[in-house]
Short mmCIF file of C-alpha atoms and ligand atoms in Angstrom, two decimals:
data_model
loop_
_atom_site.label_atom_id
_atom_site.label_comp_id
_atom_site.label_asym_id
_atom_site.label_seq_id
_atom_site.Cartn_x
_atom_site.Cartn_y
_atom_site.Cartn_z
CA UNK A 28 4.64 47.50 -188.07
CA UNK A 29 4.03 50.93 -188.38
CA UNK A 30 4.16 53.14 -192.05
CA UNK A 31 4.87 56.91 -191.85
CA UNK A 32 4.24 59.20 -194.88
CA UNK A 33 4.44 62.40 -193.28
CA UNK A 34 7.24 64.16 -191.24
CA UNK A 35 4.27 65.50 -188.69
CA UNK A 36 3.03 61.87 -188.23
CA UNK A 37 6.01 60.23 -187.82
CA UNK A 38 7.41 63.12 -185.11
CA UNK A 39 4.26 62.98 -183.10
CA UNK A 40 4.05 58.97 -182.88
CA UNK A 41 8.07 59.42 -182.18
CA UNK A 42 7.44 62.38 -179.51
CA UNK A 43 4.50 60.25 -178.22
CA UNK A 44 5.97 56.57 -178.05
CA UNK A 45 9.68 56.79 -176.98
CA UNK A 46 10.00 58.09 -173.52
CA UNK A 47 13.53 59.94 -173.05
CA UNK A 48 16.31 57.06 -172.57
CA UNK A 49 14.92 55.08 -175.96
CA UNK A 50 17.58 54.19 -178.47
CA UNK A 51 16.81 54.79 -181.83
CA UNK A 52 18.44 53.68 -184.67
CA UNK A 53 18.17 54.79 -188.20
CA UNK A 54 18.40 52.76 -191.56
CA UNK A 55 18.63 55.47 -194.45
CA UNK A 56 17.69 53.28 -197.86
CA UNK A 57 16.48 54.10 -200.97
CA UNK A 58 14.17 50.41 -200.88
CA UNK A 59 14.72 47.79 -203.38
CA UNK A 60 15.67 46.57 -200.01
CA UNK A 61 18.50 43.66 -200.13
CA UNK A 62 20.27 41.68 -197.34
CA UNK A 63 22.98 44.64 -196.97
CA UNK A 64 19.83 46.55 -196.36
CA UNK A 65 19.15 43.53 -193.68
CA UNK A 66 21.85 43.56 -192.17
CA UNK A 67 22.05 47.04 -191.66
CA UNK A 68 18.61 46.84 -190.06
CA UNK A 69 19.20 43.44 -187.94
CA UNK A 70 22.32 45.63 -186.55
CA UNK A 71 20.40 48.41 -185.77
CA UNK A 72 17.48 46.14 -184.12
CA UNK A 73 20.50 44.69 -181.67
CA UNK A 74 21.91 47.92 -180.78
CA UNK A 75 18.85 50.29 -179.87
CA UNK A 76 14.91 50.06 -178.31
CA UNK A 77 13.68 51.40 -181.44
CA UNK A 78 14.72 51.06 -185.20
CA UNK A 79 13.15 53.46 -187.97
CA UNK A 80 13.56 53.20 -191.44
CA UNK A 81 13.29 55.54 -194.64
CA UNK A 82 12.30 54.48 -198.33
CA UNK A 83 12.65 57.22 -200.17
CA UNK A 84 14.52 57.69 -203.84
CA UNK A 85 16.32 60.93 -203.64
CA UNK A 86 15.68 63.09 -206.70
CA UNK A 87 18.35 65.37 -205.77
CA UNK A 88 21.79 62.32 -205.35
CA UNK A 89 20.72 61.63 -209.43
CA UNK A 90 23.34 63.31 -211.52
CA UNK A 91 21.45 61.18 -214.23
CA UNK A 92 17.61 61.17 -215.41
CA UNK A 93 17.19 58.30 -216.98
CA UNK A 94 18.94 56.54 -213.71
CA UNK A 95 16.62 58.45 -211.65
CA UNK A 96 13.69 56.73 -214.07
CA UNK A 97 15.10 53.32 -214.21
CA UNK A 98 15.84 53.30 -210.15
CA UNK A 99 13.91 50.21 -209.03
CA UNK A 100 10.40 51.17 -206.55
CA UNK A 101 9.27 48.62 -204.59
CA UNK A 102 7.56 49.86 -201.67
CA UNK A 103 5.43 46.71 -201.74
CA UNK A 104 8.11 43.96 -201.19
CA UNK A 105 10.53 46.17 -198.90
CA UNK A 106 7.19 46.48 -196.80
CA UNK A 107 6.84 42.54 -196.76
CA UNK A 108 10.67 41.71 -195.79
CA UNK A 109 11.03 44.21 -193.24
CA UNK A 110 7.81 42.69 -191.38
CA UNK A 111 9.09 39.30 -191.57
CA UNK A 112 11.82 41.29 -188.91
CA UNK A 113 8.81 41.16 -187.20
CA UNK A 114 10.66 43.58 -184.35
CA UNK A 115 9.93 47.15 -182.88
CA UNK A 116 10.78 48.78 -186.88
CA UNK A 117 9.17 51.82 -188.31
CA UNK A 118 9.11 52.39 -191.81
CA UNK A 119 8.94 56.19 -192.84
CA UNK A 120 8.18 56.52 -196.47
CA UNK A 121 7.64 59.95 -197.85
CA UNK A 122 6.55 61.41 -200.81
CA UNK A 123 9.25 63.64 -202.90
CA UNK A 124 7.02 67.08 -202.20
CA UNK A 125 6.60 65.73 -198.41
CA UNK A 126 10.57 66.22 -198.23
CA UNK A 127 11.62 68.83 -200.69
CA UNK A 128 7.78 70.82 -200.31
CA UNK A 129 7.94 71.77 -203.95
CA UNK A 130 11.79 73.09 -203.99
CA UNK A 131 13.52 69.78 -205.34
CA UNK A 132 17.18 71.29 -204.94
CA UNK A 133 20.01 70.23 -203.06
CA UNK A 134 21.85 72.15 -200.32
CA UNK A 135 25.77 73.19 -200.99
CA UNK A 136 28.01 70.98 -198.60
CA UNK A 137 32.03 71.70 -198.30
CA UNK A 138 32.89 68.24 -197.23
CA UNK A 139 36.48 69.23 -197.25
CA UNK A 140 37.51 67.93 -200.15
CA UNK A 141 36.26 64.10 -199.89
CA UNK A 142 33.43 65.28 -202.38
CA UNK A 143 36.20 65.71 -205.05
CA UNK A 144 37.58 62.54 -205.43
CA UNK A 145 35.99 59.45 -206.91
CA UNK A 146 31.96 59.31 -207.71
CA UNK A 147 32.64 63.00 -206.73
CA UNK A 148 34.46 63.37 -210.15
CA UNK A 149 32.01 60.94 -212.15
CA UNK A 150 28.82 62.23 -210.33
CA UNK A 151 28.69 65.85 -210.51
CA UNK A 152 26.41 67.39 -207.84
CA UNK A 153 25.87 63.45 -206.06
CA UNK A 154 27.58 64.75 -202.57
CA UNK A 155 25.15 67.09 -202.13
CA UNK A 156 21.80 65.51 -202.98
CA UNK A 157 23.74 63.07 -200.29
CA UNK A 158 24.33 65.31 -197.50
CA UNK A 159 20.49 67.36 -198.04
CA UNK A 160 18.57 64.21 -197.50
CA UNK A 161 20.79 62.28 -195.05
CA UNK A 162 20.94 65.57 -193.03
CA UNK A 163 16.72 66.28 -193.48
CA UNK A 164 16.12 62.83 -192.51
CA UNK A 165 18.37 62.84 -189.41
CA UNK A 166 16.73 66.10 -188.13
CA UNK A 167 13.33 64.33 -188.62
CA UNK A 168 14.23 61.25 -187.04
CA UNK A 169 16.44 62.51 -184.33
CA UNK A 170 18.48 59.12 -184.06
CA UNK A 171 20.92 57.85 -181.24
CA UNK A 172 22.79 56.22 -184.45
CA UNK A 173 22.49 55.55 -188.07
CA UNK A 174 23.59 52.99 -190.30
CA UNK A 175 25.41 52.59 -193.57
CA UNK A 176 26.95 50.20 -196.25
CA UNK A 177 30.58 50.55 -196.64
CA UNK A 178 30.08 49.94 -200.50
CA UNK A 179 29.26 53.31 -200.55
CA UNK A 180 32.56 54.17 -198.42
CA UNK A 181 32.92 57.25 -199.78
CA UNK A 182 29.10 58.42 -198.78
CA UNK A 183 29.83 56.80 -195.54
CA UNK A 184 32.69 59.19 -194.98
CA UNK A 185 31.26 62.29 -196.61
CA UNK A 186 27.87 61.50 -194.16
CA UNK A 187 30.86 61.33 -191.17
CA UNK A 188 32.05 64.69 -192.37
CA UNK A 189 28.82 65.99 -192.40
CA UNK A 190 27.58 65.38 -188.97
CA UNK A 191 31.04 66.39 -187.98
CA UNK A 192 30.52 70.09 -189.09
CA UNK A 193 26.38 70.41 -188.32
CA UNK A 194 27.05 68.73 -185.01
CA UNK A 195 24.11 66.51 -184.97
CA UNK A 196 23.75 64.44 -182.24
CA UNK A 197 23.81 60.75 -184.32
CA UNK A 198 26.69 58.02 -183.80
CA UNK A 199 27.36 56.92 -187.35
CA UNK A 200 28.24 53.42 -187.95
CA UNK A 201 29.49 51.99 -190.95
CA UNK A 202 29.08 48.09 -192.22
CA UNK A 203 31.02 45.71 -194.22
CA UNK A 204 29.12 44.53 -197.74
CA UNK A 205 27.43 41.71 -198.23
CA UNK A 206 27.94 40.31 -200.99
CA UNK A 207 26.12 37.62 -202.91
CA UNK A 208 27.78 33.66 -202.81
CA UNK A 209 29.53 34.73 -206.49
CA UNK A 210 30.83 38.30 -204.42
CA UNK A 211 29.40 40.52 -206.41
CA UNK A 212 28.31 43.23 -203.92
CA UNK A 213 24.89 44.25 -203.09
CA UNK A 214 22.98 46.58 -204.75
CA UNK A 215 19.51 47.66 -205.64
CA UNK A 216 21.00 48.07 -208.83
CA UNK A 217 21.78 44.44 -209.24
CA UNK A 218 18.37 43.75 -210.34
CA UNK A 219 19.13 45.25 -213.57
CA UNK A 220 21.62 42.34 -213.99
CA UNK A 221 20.05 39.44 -216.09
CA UNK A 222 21.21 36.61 -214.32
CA UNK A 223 24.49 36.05 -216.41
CA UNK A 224 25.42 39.41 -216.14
CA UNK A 225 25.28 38.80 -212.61
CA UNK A 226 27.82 35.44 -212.63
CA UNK A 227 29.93 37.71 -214.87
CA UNK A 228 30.01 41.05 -212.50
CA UNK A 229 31.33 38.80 -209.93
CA UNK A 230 34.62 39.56 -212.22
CA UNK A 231 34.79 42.55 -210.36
CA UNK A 232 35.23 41.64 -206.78
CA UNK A 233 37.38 38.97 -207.99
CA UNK A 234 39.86 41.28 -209.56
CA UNK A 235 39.59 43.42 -205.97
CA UNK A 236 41.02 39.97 -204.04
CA UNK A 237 43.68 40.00 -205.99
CA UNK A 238 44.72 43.57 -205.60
CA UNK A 239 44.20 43.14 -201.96
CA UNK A 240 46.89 40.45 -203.06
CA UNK A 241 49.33 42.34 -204.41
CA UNK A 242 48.89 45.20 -202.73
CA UNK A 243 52.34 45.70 -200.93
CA UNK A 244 54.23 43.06 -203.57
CA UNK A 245 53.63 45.31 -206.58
CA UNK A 246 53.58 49.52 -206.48
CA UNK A 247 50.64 51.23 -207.08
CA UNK A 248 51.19 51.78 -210.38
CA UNK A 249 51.74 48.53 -211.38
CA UNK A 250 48.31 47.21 -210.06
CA UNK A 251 46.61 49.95 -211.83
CA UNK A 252 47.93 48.99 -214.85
CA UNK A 253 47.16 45.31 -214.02
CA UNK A 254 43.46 46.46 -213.16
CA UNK A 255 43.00 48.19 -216.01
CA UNK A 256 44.61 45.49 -218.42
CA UNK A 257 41.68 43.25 -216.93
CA UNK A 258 38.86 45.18 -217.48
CA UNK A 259 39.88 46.28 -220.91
CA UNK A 260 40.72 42.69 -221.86
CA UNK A 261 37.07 42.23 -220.58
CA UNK A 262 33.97 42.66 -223.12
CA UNK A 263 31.49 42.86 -220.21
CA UNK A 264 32.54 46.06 -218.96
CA UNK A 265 33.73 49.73 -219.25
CA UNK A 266 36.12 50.43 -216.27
CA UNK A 267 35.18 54.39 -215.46
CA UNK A 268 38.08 54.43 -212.21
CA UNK A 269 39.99 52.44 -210.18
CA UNK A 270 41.81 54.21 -207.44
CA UNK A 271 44.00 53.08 -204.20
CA UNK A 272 42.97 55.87 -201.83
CA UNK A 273 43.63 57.06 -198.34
CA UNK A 274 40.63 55.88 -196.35
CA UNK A 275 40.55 59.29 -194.31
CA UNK A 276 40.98 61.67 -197.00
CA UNK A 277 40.35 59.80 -200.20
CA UNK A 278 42.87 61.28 -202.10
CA UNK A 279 44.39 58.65 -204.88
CA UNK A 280 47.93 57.81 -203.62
CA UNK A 281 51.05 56.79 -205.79
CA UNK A 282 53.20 55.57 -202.47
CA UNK A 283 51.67 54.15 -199.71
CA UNK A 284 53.37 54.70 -196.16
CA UNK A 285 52.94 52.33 -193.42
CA UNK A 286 50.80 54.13 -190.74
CA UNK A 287 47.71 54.91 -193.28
CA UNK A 288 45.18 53.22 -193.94
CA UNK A 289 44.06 52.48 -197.45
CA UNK A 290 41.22 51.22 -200.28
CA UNK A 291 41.05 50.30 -203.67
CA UNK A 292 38.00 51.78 -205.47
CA UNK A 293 36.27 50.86 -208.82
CA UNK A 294 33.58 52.06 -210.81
CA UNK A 295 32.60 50.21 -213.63
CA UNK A 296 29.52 49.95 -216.57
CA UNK A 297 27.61 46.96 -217.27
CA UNK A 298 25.67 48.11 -220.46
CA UNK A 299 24.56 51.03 -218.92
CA UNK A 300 24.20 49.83 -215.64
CA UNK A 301 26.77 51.44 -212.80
CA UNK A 302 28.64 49.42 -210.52
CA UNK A 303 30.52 50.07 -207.60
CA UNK A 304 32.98 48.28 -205.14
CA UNK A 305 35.60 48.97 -202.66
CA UNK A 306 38.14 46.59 -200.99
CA UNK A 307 40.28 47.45 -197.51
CA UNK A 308 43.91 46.64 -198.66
CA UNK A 309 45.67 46.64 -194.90
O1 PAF B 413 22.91 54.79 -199.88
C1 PAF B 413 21.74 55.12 -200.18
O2 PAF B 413 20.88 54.28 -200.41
C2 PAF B 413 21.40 56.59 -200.29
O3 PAF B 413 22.45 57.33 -200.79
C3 PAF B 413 20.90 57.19 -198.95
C4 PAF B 413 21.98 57.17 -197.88
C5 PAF B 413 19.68 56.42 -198.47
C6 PAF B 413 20.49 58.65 -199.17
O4 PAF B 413 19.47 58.77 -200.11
#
């Protein structure tokens, strides 16, 4: 298995090794690599010749330093599962000044609104750390597709928007979460968990199944209320949102009409550790 740390190398060996009609697909990941992760990159093994993967913590996506500090590094292990793959995978692993050459600022995106709503609110500035390094790393790697978690749905459809307007050439395809047995979702993060905070956080996707339950019984309003009864009747957790959204536009809805589609989202602290999840209610 091959390990890029430079753009130059990894463009020549890509220029070099992949004759015209090669498939490539492209993993974006942070490391602390996972079984989502896994799964992303078993999927993208299946569907094209050639899969290529990036490990790089994105400076600029931190609305928060000591998050940015704290994020787990683990170039070592990620190295080690992806080889047990043992398939035609590249790993491309730059260095901070190798991507942002001493200017570590993000681009301004209009996403058309989606960048508003939801972690857009909480995370000031996260969208477009986002859309600089997804967009850098796609003009680098020059993919047929790229991959990404749905438990990030609302980077999954800001990353859509994004290649919409630039017109890059990349199919992007979105996967459901894995989660662990307990359903908590998976997330680098999660190692932060001691291992009861883990069999508690599984609270969370547990309250999602049941407002995937209600979810045309009760109004909106009502389940928000229920939600946010839960959490506060909860000493594990700070809820930050909970939202039933349009899946195209993300807006927050009060009514829900029969030929949209929509998601609850929820946001929610663990000591001072973040967690995320989303549910598709029809
Ligand atoms: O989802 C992530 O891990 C990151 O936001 C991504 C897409 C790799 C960009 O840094």
């Amino acid at each position: 298995m091959l390990i890029f740390k430079t753009q130059e190398d990894l463009k020549k060996h890509l220029a070099e090794n992949s004759p015209e009609k090669t498939t490539r697909g492209f993993v974006p990941t942070m490391g602390a690599l996972h079984q989502g992760h896994l799964s992303l990159i078993e999927k993208s093994i299946i569907d094209n010749d050639l899969t290529i993967i990036s490990i790089f913590v994105n400076p600029t996506q931190f609305n928060n330093h000591s998050d940015l500090e704290n994020y787990p590094r683990t170039l070592e292990a990620d190295v080690e599962k992806i080889s047990t793959l043992n398939k035609n995978v590249i790993i491309f692993a730059p260095s901070v000044d190798e991507i942002y050459k001493g200017k570590t600022l993000a681009e301004e995106f209009d996403f058309d609104g989606l960048e508003h709503e939801m972690e857009g609110k909480h995370r000031p500035g996260h969208f477009n750390g986002v859309g600089t390094i997804v967009k850098r790393l796609l003009e680098i790697v020059e993919p047929t597709r790229a991959y990404f978690g749905e438990k990030d749905f609302q980077q999954l459809q800001i990353v859509r928007k994004m290649v919409e307007k630039t017109k890059l050439p990349v199919q992007i395809i979105g996967q459901p979460i894995y989660r662990e047995p307990s359903g908590l979702a998976m997330s680098s993060r999660n190692t932060r968990l001691s291992e009861s905070q883990k069999k508690e956080a599984s609270f969370i996707y547990q309250t999602l199944k049941e407002v995937q339950k209600q979810f045309g019984i009760k109004n909106v309003a009502e389940i928000k209320n229920w939600v946010e009864q839960q959490f506060n009747n909860n000493p594990y957790f700070k809820l930050e949102y909970f939202e039933i959204a349009d899946e195209s536009t993300l807006k927050s809805v009060t009514t829900i009409e029969n030929s949209k589609k929509y998601r609850a989202f929820i946001a929610v602290f663990m000591n001072e550790i973040r967690l995320i999840d989303t549910i598709s209610l029809n």
